[in-house]
Every structure is written in C-alpha cells, then in structure tokens.
Amino acid sequence: MDEIKKASILLDEILPDLIREIATNSKVVQFQENPDFLEERLVKWHQFGLLTHTRNVKRAFYEEAPKLINSWGLENKLKERLNQKVSESTKYELFDISITLHDLGKIICYYNSSKNRCHEEESANLIKYFEKRLINLGLSPNSITKITRYIKTHDVVGKEIRDNLTETGKFSFSRLLESSTKHLCQKIAKKYSDVDLEIGFYFLCDSLGKTDLRINAKEDLDILSSKESVIKIIKQRNLNQKIIYAANQLPLNVKLAEVYLNSL
C-alpha cells in the first residue's frame, strides 16, 4: 500500500480524535462529548452527525457517485481529471483525503448564528493547523494546497448555483433544464476553472452523504407523489420529521450535478 493511501486510511481512523481536538481548542463541548453531534440548525438538511456524514460522503465517493457519473457518460472525463498528478499524488487521492477534513470548520463555526457561516473557509483554514501532520504523513506542500482548495470550494455548486436558483424560484426539474441554468453553470465553472469538474463531483458526493432516504424522481411530480411514502418511512425509522426537506432536495441536487458536469 502506498504512502498516500496509508495517510488517507489513518486520517479516517483518527477523525473522531481530530474532531475532539478541534472542539477542545474551540471550547465546543457538544463535539468534545460526541464527535457525531448533529446541530439543531442542520436537521432539515442533514440526517447524520458530523462523523457519520463525513464517512457517508466518503462512501458515496467510492460507490454511489461513480455509478451516477457512469450513467451520465462522464466516467472518462472524471477519470482523466482525477488521475492527474500533483507532486507525488493523484488528484483522486487528494480528493479522497479532503473529504475526511472537509466539514471540520463546522466546529469552529458552532457559535456563529449567521445564515452563511462559511464553514468551508474555516475547514480550509484548519489545514494550516494540520500541515505538519500532513507533511509527516507523506504529503507535499503542493498536495496540501490542492486539498485545501478542494475543501474551500466543496460547496460552491450548492451556494452559488443551487441557492441562487432556489431564491429565484427556479430550483425544479423543469427549470434545471433551461438554457439559463446551463449558462449559470458555465459562469461558475469559469470562475473556478482550476477545479471546475471537482466542484460538481464534490457537490454530488456531499449531497448523497446527507441522507440515506432515496426518492426515485425524474420530474417534479415524482417528488410530490412520493411525499406520503417518505413520511411513513421517516416515522417508521423514528427520524427527525424535518429530514423530508433533504429527501425532497436530493433528487434535484443529483440532477443539478448532472446538468453542471454536462455543461463543462
């Protein structure tokens, strides 16, 4: 097993300790006591706490997201990008490592009550804190810079495309297929040209990691017609009833990822 793969496995194993360490430094007792703590403000969009969500995003990266990418005919494009080298590592390996660290900034932001806490930036800033440890694990400065970039931009599609469409009443299957959506996607891709493909793939993986509730929806009516069955499953599993928002949003997030990646 190569050095970077070992680094990825080790970081996954010690993630609970990293969460507690950051929580201790930031005096956030909730995460000190429970690395899988789920903030009340996130329960509409997150079924899982920090630790489980992170591991689910990693699982989506390995399993569910590649299957979707293949079904969209984008497998070769993604492989070509992620097989590119940064120093001694592939972008695939660095993307993998970035997932483990991508949401740690939520601990730093815990006491910030603003709507947009910019947890991505706080997560990226923490890489400086971990830099010596990452170097000791075999990562080069250039590789660490790329990991930081992936973390800082991991929710760009969500915040700069999805939220824009939501605020203007255009986040629906029918509106996602409009030319204006494609133009917006291309505008954002140009703005983040160094990671244009990666931000779309990250959005897909992150979305899949937020809930395990799956609605087989191809159009807006499918989401509406599934409401009663989803509510029944939520009650049967004793889940927070607010998670229906994440379940309803997920098919649209997946479609947006497809539209975005096909716009490149």
PDB file of C-alpha atoms in Angstrom:
ATOM      1  CA  MET A   1       0.000   0.000   0.000  1.00  0.00           C
ATOM      2  CA  ASP A   2       1.445   3.372  -0.973  1.00  0.00           C
ATOM      3  CA  GLU A   3       2.130   6.188   1.464  1.00  0.00           C
ATOM      4  CA  ILE A   4      -0.781   8.432   0.430  1.00  0.00           C
ATOM      5  CA  LYS A   5      -3.332   5.628   0.718  1.00  0.00           C
ATOM      6  CA  LYS A   6      -1.998   4.857   4.189  1.00  0.00           C
ATOM      7  CA  ALA A   7      -2.381   8.549   5.058  1.00  0.00           C
ATOM      8  CA  SER A   8      -5.996   8.516   3.930  1.00  0.00           C
ATOM      9  CA  ILE A   9      -6.805   5.413   5.985  1.00  0.00           C
ATOM     10  CA  LEU A  10      -5.079   6.807   9.078  1.00  0.00           C
ATOM     11  CA  LEU A  11      -6.903  10.148   8.851  1.00  0.00           C
ATOM     12  CA  ASP A  12     -10.225   8.303   8.587  1.00  0.00           C
ATOM     13  CA  GLU A  13      -9.349   6.244  11.658  1.00  0.00           C
ATOM     14  CA  ILE A  14      -8.367   9.241  13.796  1.00  0.00           C
ATOM     15  CA  LEU A  15     -11.176  11.528  12.616  1.00  0.00           C
ATOM     16  CA  PRO A  16     -13.083  11.243  15.938  1.00  0.00           C
ATOM     17  CA  ASP A  17      -9.920  12.352  17.747  1.00  0.00           C
ATOM     18  CA  LEU A  18      -9.421  15.260  15.331  1.00  0.00           C
ATOM     19  CA  ILE A  19     -12.998  16.389  15.931  1.00  0.00           C
ATOM     20  CA  ARG A  20     -12.488  16.274  19.705  1.00  0.00           C
ATOM     21  CA  GLU A  21      -9.177  18.114  19.418  1.00  0.00           C
ATOM     22  CA  ILE A  22     -10.693  20.976  17.419  1.00  0.00           C
ATOM     23  CA  ALA A  23     -13.713  21.064  19.720  1.00  0.00           C
ATOM     24  CA  THR A  24     -11.460  21.259  22.778  1.00  0.00           C
ATOM     25  CA  ASN A  25      -9.452  24.108  21.267  1.00  0.00           C
ATOM     26  CA  SER A  26     -12.658  25.926  20.284  1.00  0.00           C
ATOM     27  CA  LYS A  27     -14.430  25.172  23.580  1.00  0.00           C
ATOM     28  CA  VAL A  28     -17.360  23.430  21.883  1.00  0.00           C
ATOM     29  CA  VAL A  29     -18.355  20.812  24.428  1.00  0.00           C
ATOM     30  CA  GLN A  30     -21.005  19.245  22.184  1.00  0.00           C
ATOM     31  CA  PHE A  31     -18.398  17.908  19.755  1.00  0.00           C
ATOM     32  CA  GLN A  32     -15.961  17.108  22.571  1.00  0.00           C
ATOM     33  CA  GLU A  33     -18.502  14.735  24.077  1.00  0.00           C
ATOM     34  CA  ASN A  34     -19.858  13.438  20.774  1.00  0.00           C
ATOM     35  CA  PRO A  35     -17.870  13.613  17.503  1.00  0.00           C
ATOM     36  CA  ASP A  36     -21.076  12.626  15.705  1.00  0.00           C
ATOM     37  CA  PHE A  37     -23.040  15.546  17.110  1.00  0.00           C
ATOM     38  CA  LEU A  38     -25.719  16.990  14.796  1.00  0.00           C
ATOM     39  CA  GLU A  39     -26.532  20.661  15.200  1.00  0.00           C
ATOM     40  CA  GLU A  40     -30.208  21.554  15.506  1.00  0.00           C
ATOM     41  CA  ARG A  41     -29.872  24.158  12.762  1.00  0.00           C
ATOM     42  CA  LEU A  42     -28.865  21.436  10.282  1.00  0.00           C
ATOM     43  CA  VAL A  43     -31.593  18.849  10.885  1.00  0.00           C
ATOM     44  CA  LYS A  44     -33.601  19.862   7.795  1.00  0.00           C
ATOM     45  CA  TRP A  45     -30.687  19.034   5.521  1.00  0.00           C
ATOM     46  CA  HIS A  46     -28.600  16.515   7.474  1.00  0.00           C
ATOM     47  CA  GLN A  47     -29.803  13.158   8.720  1.00  0.00           C
ATOM     48  CA  PHE A  48     -26.447  12.384  10.292  1.00  0.00           C
ATOM     49  CA  GLY A  49     -23.963  13.985  12.627  1.00  0.00           C
ATOM     50  CA  LEU A  50     -20.541  15.255  11.590  1.00  0.00           C
ATOM     51  CA  LEU A  51     -18.656  11.969  11.824  1.00  0.00           C
ATOM     52  CA  THR A  52     -21.247   9.788  10.091  1.00  0.00           C
ATOM     53  CA  HIS A  53     -21.930  12.386   7.411  1.00  0.00           C
ATOM     54  CA  THR A  54     -18.226  12.590   6.578  1.00  0.00           C
ATOM     55  CA  ARG A  55     -17.963   8.819   6.298  1.00  0.00           C
ATOM     56  CA  ASN A  56     -21.098   8.692   4.161  1.00  0.00           C
ATOM     57  CA  VAL A  57     -19.636  11.276   1.777  1.00  0.00           C
ATOM     58  CA  LYS A  58     -16.523   9.102   1.511  1.00  0.00           C
ATOM     59  CA  ARG A  59     -18.705   6.057   0.795  1.00  0.00           C
ATOM     60  CA  ALA A  60     -20.596   7.998  -1.880  1.00  0.00           C
ATOM     61  CA  PHE A  61     -17.242   8.993  -3.415  1.00  0.00           C
ATOM     62  CA  TYR A  62     -16.233   5.335  -3.676  1.00  0.00           C
ATOM     63  CA  GLU A  63     -19.559   3.781  -4.634  1.00  0.00           C
ATOM     64  CA  GLU A  64     -22.783   5.652  -5.436  1.00  0.00           C
ATOM     65  CA  ALA A  65     -21.411   8.780  -7.115  1.00  0.00           C
ATOM     66  CA  PRO A  66     -19.212   6.908  -9.661  1.00  0.00           C
ATOM     67  CA  LYS A  67     -22.234   4.840 -10.716  1.00  0.00           C
ATOM     68  CA  LEU A  68     -24.163   8.042 -11.438  1.00  0.00           C
ATOM     69  CA  ILE A  69     -21.187   9.538 -13.258  1.00  0.00           C
ATOM     70  CA  ASN A  70     -21.001   6.408 -15.423  1.00  0.00           C
ATOM     71  CA  SER A  71     -24.734   6.566 -16.185  1.00  0.00           C
ATOM     72  CA  TRP A  72     -24.259  10.158 -17.398  1.00  0.00           C
ATOM     73  CA  GLY A  73     -21.439   9.126 -19.728  1.00  0.00           C
ATOM     74  CA  LEU A  74     -18.868  11.166 -17.809  1.00  0.00           C
ATOM     75  CA  GLU A  75     -16.669   8.364 -16.473  1.00  0.00           C
ATOM     76  CA  ASN A  76     -13.713   9.039 -18.765  1.00  0.00           C
ATOM     77  CA  LYS A  77     -13.809  12.793 -18.203  1.00  0.00           C
ATOM     78  CA  LEU A  78     -13.742  12.319 -14.425  1.00  0.00           C
ATOM     79  CA  LYS A  79     -11.011   9.684 -14.528  1.00  0.00           C
ATOM     80  CA  GLU A  80      -8.850  11.848 -16.777  1.00  0.00           C
ATOM     81  CA  ARG A  81      -9.083  14.748 -14.320  1.00  0.00           C
ATOM     82  CA  LEU A  82      -8.656  12.805 -11.092  1.00  0.00           C
ATOM     83  CA  ASN A  83      -5.785  10.734 -12.459  1.00  0.00           C
ATOM     84  CA  GLN A  84      -3.751  13.899 -12.979  1.00  0.00           C
ATOM     85  CA  LYS A  85      -0.741  14.223 -10.703  1.00  0.00           C
ATOM     86  CA  VAL A  86       0.006  16.847  -8.077  1.00  0.00           C
ATOM     87  CA  SER A  87       3.568  16.164  -6.975  1.00  0.00           C
ATOM     88  CA  GLU A  88       3.619  12.506  -5.920  1.00  0.00           C
ATOM     89  CA  SER A  89      -0.153  12.147  -5.564  1.00  0.00           C
ATOM     90  CA  THR A  90      -3.099  11.861  -7.911  1.00  0.00           C
ATOM     91  CA  LYS A  91      -5.968  14.313  -7.611  1.00  0.00           C
ATOM     92  CA  TYR A  92      -8.148  11.288  -6.793  1.00  0.00           C
ATOM     93  CA  GLU A  93      -6.046  10.594  -3.696  1.00  0.00           C
ATOM     94  CA  LEU A  94      -6.120  14.240  -2.634  1.00  0.00           C
ATOM     95  CA  PHE A  95      -9.870  14.490  -3.197  1.00  0.00           C
ATOM     96  CA  ASP A  96     -10.236  11.389  -1.026  1.00  0.00           C
ATOM     97  CA  ILE A  97      -8.229  12.936   1.819  1.00  0.00           C
ATOM     98  CA  SER A  98     -10.057  16.255   1.515  1.00  0.00           C
ATOM     99  CA  ILE A  99     -13.388  14.551   2.215  1.00  0.00           C
ATOM    100  CA  THR A 100     -12.187  13.432   5.642  1.00  0.00           C
ATOM    101  CA  LEU A 101     -11.359  17.038   6.550  1.00  0.00           C
ATOM    102  CA  HIS A 102     -13.983  18.970   4.574  1.00  0.00           C
ATOM    103  CA  ASP A 103     -16.505  19.794   7.321  1.00  0.00           C
ATOM    104  CA  LEU A 104     -14.323  20.260  10.397  1.00  0.00           C
ATOM    105  CA  GLY A 105     -14.871  24.007  10.160  1.00  0.00           C
ATOM    106  CA  LYS A 106     -18.430  23.470  11.382  1.00  0.00           C
ATOM    107  CA  ILE A 107     -16.946  23.036  14.839  1.00  0.00           C
ATOM    108  CA  ILE A 108     -15.214  26.414  14.606  1.00  0.00           C
ATOM    109  CA  CYS A 109     -18.472  27.989  13.375  1.00  0.00           C
ATOM    110  CA  TYR A 110     -20.676  26.410  16.014  1.00  0.00           C
ATOM    111  CA  TYR A 111     -21.375  29.645  17.899  1.00  0.00           C
ATOM    112  CA  ASN A 112     -21.838  31.662  14.699  1.00  0.00           C
ATOM    113  CA  SER A 113     -25.582  32.184  14.212  1.00  0.00           C
ATOM    114  CA  SER A 114     -25.394  33.896  10.801  1.00  0.00           C
ATOM    115  CA  LYS A 115     -27.150  32.252   7.854  1.00  0.00           C
ATOM    116  CA  ASN A 116     -23.955  31.637   5.932  1.00  0.00           C
ATOM    117  CA  ARG A 117     -21.215  30.701   8.369  1.00  0.00           C
ATOM    118  CA  CYS A 118     -18.675  29.928   5.621  1.00  0.00           C
ATOM    119  CA  HIS A 119     -17.709  26.643   7.257  1.00  0.00           C
ATOM    120  CA  GLU A 120     -15.837  25.747   4.067  1.00  0.00           C
ATOM    121  CA  GLU A 121     -13.347  28.557   4.652  1.00  0.00           C
ATOM    122  CA  GLU A 122     -12.930  27.599   8.301  1.00  0.00           C
ATOM    123  CA  SER A 123     -12.361  23.979   7.266  1.00  0.00           C
ATOM    124  CA  ALA A 124      -9.757  25.094   4.738  1.00  0.00           C
ATOM    125  CA  ASN A 125      -8.066  27.298   7.353  1.00  0.00           C
ATOM    126  CA  LEU A 126      -7.692  24.277   9.630  1.00  0.00           C
ATOM    127  CA  ILE A 127      -5.408  22.611   7.088  1.00  0.00           C
ATOM    128  CA  LYS A 128      -2.707  25.057   8.153  1.00  0.00           C
ATOM    129  CA  TYR A 129      -3.178  23.767  11.691  1.00  0.00           C
ATOM    130  CA  PHE A 130      -2.748  20.183  10.473  1.00  0.00           C
ATOM    131  CA  GLU A 131       0.022  20.978   7.972  1.00  0.00           C
ATOM    132  CA  LYS A 132       2.951  19.439   9.850  1.00  0.00           C
ATOM    133  CA  ARG A 133       0.995  16.268  10.457  1.00  0.00           C
ATOM    134  CA  LEU A 134       0.017  16.024   6.795  1.00  0.00           C
ATOM    135  CA  ILE A 135       3.652  16.501   5.738  1.00  0.00           C
ATOM    136  CA  ASN A 136       4.683  13.778   8.186  1.00  0.00           C
ATOM    137  CA  LEU A 137       2.134  11.506   6.513  1.00  0.00           C
ATOM    138  CA  GLY A 138       3.955  11.978   3.206  1.00  0.00           C
ATOM    139  CA  LEU A 139       2.011  14.817   1.594  1.00  0.00           C
ATOM    140  CA  SER A 140       3.918  17.529  -0.270  1.00  0.00           C
ATOM    141  CA  PRO A 141       3.180  21.260   0.135  1.00  0.00           C
ATOM    142  CA  ASN A 142       1.618  21.301  -3.360  1.00  0.00           C
ATOM    143  CA  SER A 143      -0.626  18.379  -2.449  1.00  0.00           C
ATOM    144  CA  ILE A 144      -1.710  20.104   0.749  1.00  0.00           C
ATOM    145  CA  THR A 145      -2.501  23.246  -1.241  1.00  0.00           C
ATOM    146  CA  LYS A 146      -4.753  21.207  -3.556  1.00  0.00           C
ATOM    147  CA  ILE A 147      -6.505  19.549  -0.604  1.00  0.00           C
ATOM    148  CA  THR A 148      -7.117  22.993   0.850  1.00  0.00           C
ATOM    149  CA  ARG A 149      -8.567  24.186  -2.452  1.00  0.00           C
ATOM    150  CA  TYR A 150     -10.920  21.217  -2.671  1.00  0.00           C
ATOM    151  CA  ILE A 151     -12.169  21.839   0.854  1.00  0.00           C
ATOM    152  CA  LYS A 152     -12.626  25.577   0.388  1.00  0.00           C
ATOM    153  CA  THR A 153     -14.674  25.110  -2.800  1.00  0.00           C
ATOM    154  CA  HIS A 154     -16.603  21.967  -1.885  1.00  0.00           C
ATOM    155  CA  ASP A 155     -19.979  23.727  -1.606  1.00  0.00           C
ATOM    156  CA  VAL A 156     -19.621  26.209  -4.481  1.00  0.00           C
ATOM    157  CA  VAL A 157     -22.282  24.499  -6.604  1.00  0.00           C
ATOM    158  CA  GLY A 158     -24.622  24.476  -3.624  1.00  0.00           C
ATOM    159  CA  LYS A 159     -24.161  28.085  -2.620  1.00  0.00           C
ATOM    160  CA  GLU A 160     -23.563  29.774  -5.947  1.00  0.00           C
ATOM    161  CA  ILE A 161     -25.879  27.754  -8.180  1.00  0.00           C
ATOM    162  CA  ARG A 162     -28.491  25.823  -6.189  1.00  0.00           C
ATOM    163  CA  ASP A 163     -29.146  28.587  -3.666  1.00  0.00           C
ATOM    164  CA  ASN A 164     -29.306  31.139  -6.476  1.00  0.00           C
ATOM    165  CA  LEU A 165     -31.912  29.029  -8.284  1.00  0.00           C
ATOM    166  CA  THR A 166     -33.835  28.422  -5.060  1.00  0.00           C
ATOM    167  CA  GLU A 167     -34.022  32.120  -4.215  1.00  0.00           C
ATOM    168  CA  THR A 168     -35.392  32.893  -7.686  1.00  0.00           C
ATOM    169  CA  GLY A 169     -37.888  30.015  -7.640  1.00  0.00           C
ATOM    170  CA  LYS A 170     -36.026  28.075 -10.321  1.00  0.00           C
ATOM    171  CA  PHE A 171     -34.818  25.017  -8.417  1.00  0.00           C
ATOM    172  CA  SER A 172     -37.001  22.370 -10.034  1.00  0.00           C
ATOM    173  CA  PHE A 173     -36.523  19.633 -12.612  1.00  0.00           C
ATOM    174  CA  SER A 174     -38.180  21.678 -15.323  1.00  0.00           C
ATOM    175  CA  ARG A 175     -36.156  24.818 -14.626  1.00  0.00           C
ATOM    176  CA  LEU A 176     -32.861  22.952 -14.329  1.00  0.00           C
ATOM    177  CA  LEU A 177     -33.170  22.041 -17.997  1.00  0.00           C
ATOM    178  CA  GLU A 178     -33.472  25.670 -19.107  1.00  0.00           C
ATOM    179  CA  SER A 179     -30.623  27.304 -21.001  1.00  0.00           C
ATOM    180  CA  SER A 180     -30.288  29.941 -18.280  1.00  0.00           C
ATOM    181  CA  THR A 181     -29.281  27.229 -15.812  1.00  0.00           C
ATOM    182  CA  LYS A 182     -26.641  25.921 -18.196  1.00  0.00           C
ATOM    183  CA  HIS A 183     -25.282  29.445 -18.631  1.00  0.00           C
ATOM    184  CA  LEU A 184     -25.126  29.921 -14.845  1.00  0.00           C
ATOM    185  CA  CYS A 185     -23.272  26.612 -14.506  1.00  0.00           C
ATOM    186  CA  GLN A 186     -20.762  27.642 -17.160  1.00  0.00           C
ATOM    187  CA  LYS A 187     -20.266  31.006 -15.467  1.00  0.00           C
ATOM    188  CA  ILE A 188     -19.449  29.346 -12.146  1.00  0.00           C
ATOM    189  CA  ALA A 189     -17.228  26.772 -13.858  1.00  0.00           C
ATOM    190  CA  LYS A 190     -15.233  29.571 -15.456  1.00  0.00           C
ATOM    191  CA  LYS A 191     -14.922  31.345 -12.098  1.00  0.00           C
ATOM    192  CA  TYR A 192     -13.471  28.164 -10.562  1.00  0.00           C
ATOM    193  CA  SER A 193     -11.696  26.891 -13.661  1.00  0.00           C
ATOM    194  CA  ASP A 194      -8.901  25.176 -11.700  1.00  0.00           C
ATOM    195  CA  VAL A 195     -11.434  22.892 -10.003  1.00  0.00           C
ATOM    196  CA  ASP A 196     -14.399  23.187 -12.368  1.00  0.00           C
ATOM    197  CA  LEU A 197     -15.069  19.452 -12.599  1.00  0.00           C
ATOM    198  CA  GLU A 198     -14.180  18.682  -8.996  1.00  0.00           C
ATOM    199  CA  ILE A 199     -16.722  21.113  -7.507  1.00  0.00           C
ATOM    200  CA  GLY A 200     -19.516  19.364  -9.394  1.00  0.00           C
ATOM    201  CA  PHE A 201     -18.360  15.931  -8.259  1.00  0.00           C
ATOM    202  CA  TYR A 202     -17.929  17.174  -4.672  1.00  0.00           C
ATOM    203  CA  PHE A 203     -21.463  18.570  -4.671  1.00  0.00           C
ATOM    204  CA  LEU A 204     -22.761  15.190  -5.804  1.00  0.00           C
ATOM    205  CA  CYS A 205     -20.857  13.214  -3.155  1.00  0.00           C
ATOM    206  CA  ASP A 206     -21.721  15.662  -0.383  1.00  0.00           C
ATOM    207  CA  SER A 207     -25.415  15.630  -1.298  1.00  0.00           C
ATOM    208  CA  LEU A 208     -25.542  11.829  -1.291  1.00  0.00           C
ATOM    209  CA  GLY A 209     -23.932  11.800   2.161  1.00  0.00           C
ATOM    210  CA  LYS A 210     -26.596  13.945   3.819  1.00  0.00           C
ATOM    211  CA  THR A 211     -29.401  11.381   3.928  1.00  0.00           C
ATOM    212  CA  ASP A 212     -29.940   7.721   3.067  1.00  0.00           C
ATOM    213  CA  LEU A 213     -33.542   8.392   2.023  1.00  0.00           C
ATOM    214  CA  ARG A 214     -33.844   7.963  -1.731  1.00  0.00           C
ATOM    215  CA  ILE A 215     -36.712   9.175  -3.905  1.00  0.00           C
ATOM    216  CA  ASN A 216     -36.716   7.845  -7.458  1.00  0.00           C
ATOM    217  CA  ALA A 217     -37.691  11.146  -9.075  1.00  0.00           C
ATOM    218  CA  LYS A 218     -37.234  12.187 -12.666  1.00  0.00           C
ATOM    219  CA  GLU A 219     -39.654  15.123 -12.604  1.00  0.00           C
ATOM    220  CA  ASP A 220     -41.204  17.466 -10.049  1.00  0.00           C
ATOM    221  CA  LEU A 221     -44.431  15.483  -9.805  1.00  0.00           C
ATOM    222  CA  ASP A 222     -42.477  12.399  -8.674  1.00  0.00           C
ATOM    223  CA  ILE A 223     -41.316  14.241  -5.563  1.00  0.00           C
ATOM    224  CA  LEU A 224     -44.842  15.353  -4.713  1.00  0.00           C
ATOM    225  CA  SER A 225     -46.334  11.900  -5.283  1.00  0.00           C
ATOM    226  CA  SER A 226     -43.767  10.246  -3.018  1.00  0.00           C
ATOM    227  CA  LYS A 227     -44.498  12.508  -0.032  1.00  0.00           C
ATOM    228  CA  GLU A 228     -46.769  10.128   1.891  1.00  0.00           C
ATOM    229  CA  SER A 229     -44.468   7.122   1.475  1.00  0.00           C
ATOM    230  CA  VAL A 230     -41.424   9.136   2.572  1.00  0.00           C
ATOM    231  CA  ILE A 231     -43.243  10.458   5.647  1.00  0.00           C
ATOM    232  CA  LYS A 232     -44.221   6.866   6.507  1.00  0.00           C
ATOM    233  CA  ILE A 233     -40.590   5.704   6.286  1.00  0.00           C
ATOM    234  CA  ILE A 234     -39.434   8.636   8.416  1.00  0.00           C
ATOM    235  CA  LYS A 235     -41.970   7.731  11.111  1.00  0.00           C
ATOM    236  CA  GLN A 236     -41.133   4.031  10.962  1.00  0.00           C
ATOM    237  CA  ARG A 237     -37.442   4.770  11.426  1.00  0.00           C
ATOM    238  CA  ASN A 238     -38.121   7.400  14.082  1.00  0.00           C
ATOM    239  CA  LEU A 239     -36.154  10.023  12.155  1.00  0.00           C
ATOM    240  CA  ASN A 240     -36.485  13.756  12.632  1.00  0.00           C
ATOM    241  CA  GLN A 241     -39.520  14.731  10.552  1.00  0.00           C
ATOM    242  CA  LYS A 242     -37.662  17.729   9.140  1.00  0.00           C
ATOM    243  CA  ILE A 243     -35.382  15.394   7.168  1.00  0.00           C
ATOM    244  CA  ILE A 244     -38.071  15.247   4.493  1.00  0.00           C
ATOM    245  CA  TYR A 245     -36.588  18.522   3.207  1.00  0.00           C
ATOM    246  CA  ALA A 246     -33.267  16.776   2.497  1.00  0.00           C
ATOM    247  CA  ALA A 247     -35.032  13.766   0.983  1.00  0.00           C
ATOM    248  CA  ASN A 248     -37.008  16.018  -1.373  1.00  0.00           C
ATOM    249  CA  GLN A 249     -33.980  18.096  -2.284  1.00  0.00           C
ATOM    250  CA  LEU A 250     -31.636  15.195  -3.018  1.00  0.00           C
ATOM    251  CA  PRO A 251     -33.053  14.219  -6.447  1.00  0.00           C
ATOM    252  CA  LEU A 252     -32.788  17.861  -7.503  1.00  0.00           C
ATOM    253  CA  ASN A 253     -29.221  18.089  -6.211  1.00  0.00           C
ATOM    254  CA  VAL A 254     -28.315  14.991  -8.218  1.00  0.00           C
ATOM    255  CA  LYS A 255     -29.934  16.445 -11.323  1.00  0.00           C
ATOM    256  CA  LEU A 256     -28.111  19.750 -10.808  1.00  0.00           C
ATOM    257  CA  ALA A 257     -24.817  17.858 -10.542  1.00  0.00           C
ATOM    258  CA  GLU A 258     -25.607  16.149 -13.839  1.00  0.00           C
ATOM    259  CA  VAL A 259     -26.568  19.424 -15.546  1.00  0.00           C
ATOM    260  CA  TYR A 260     -23.483  21.192 -14.176  1.00  0.00           C
ATOM    261  CA  LEU A 261     -20.998  18.474 -15.143  1.00  0.00           C
ATOM    262  CA  ASN A 262     -22.503  18.138 -18.615  1.00  0.00           C
ATOM    263  CA  SER A 263     -22.165  21.897 -19.115  1.00  0.00           C
ATOM    264  CA  LEU A 264     -18.361  21.721 -18.902  1.00  0.00           C
TER     265      LEU A 264
END
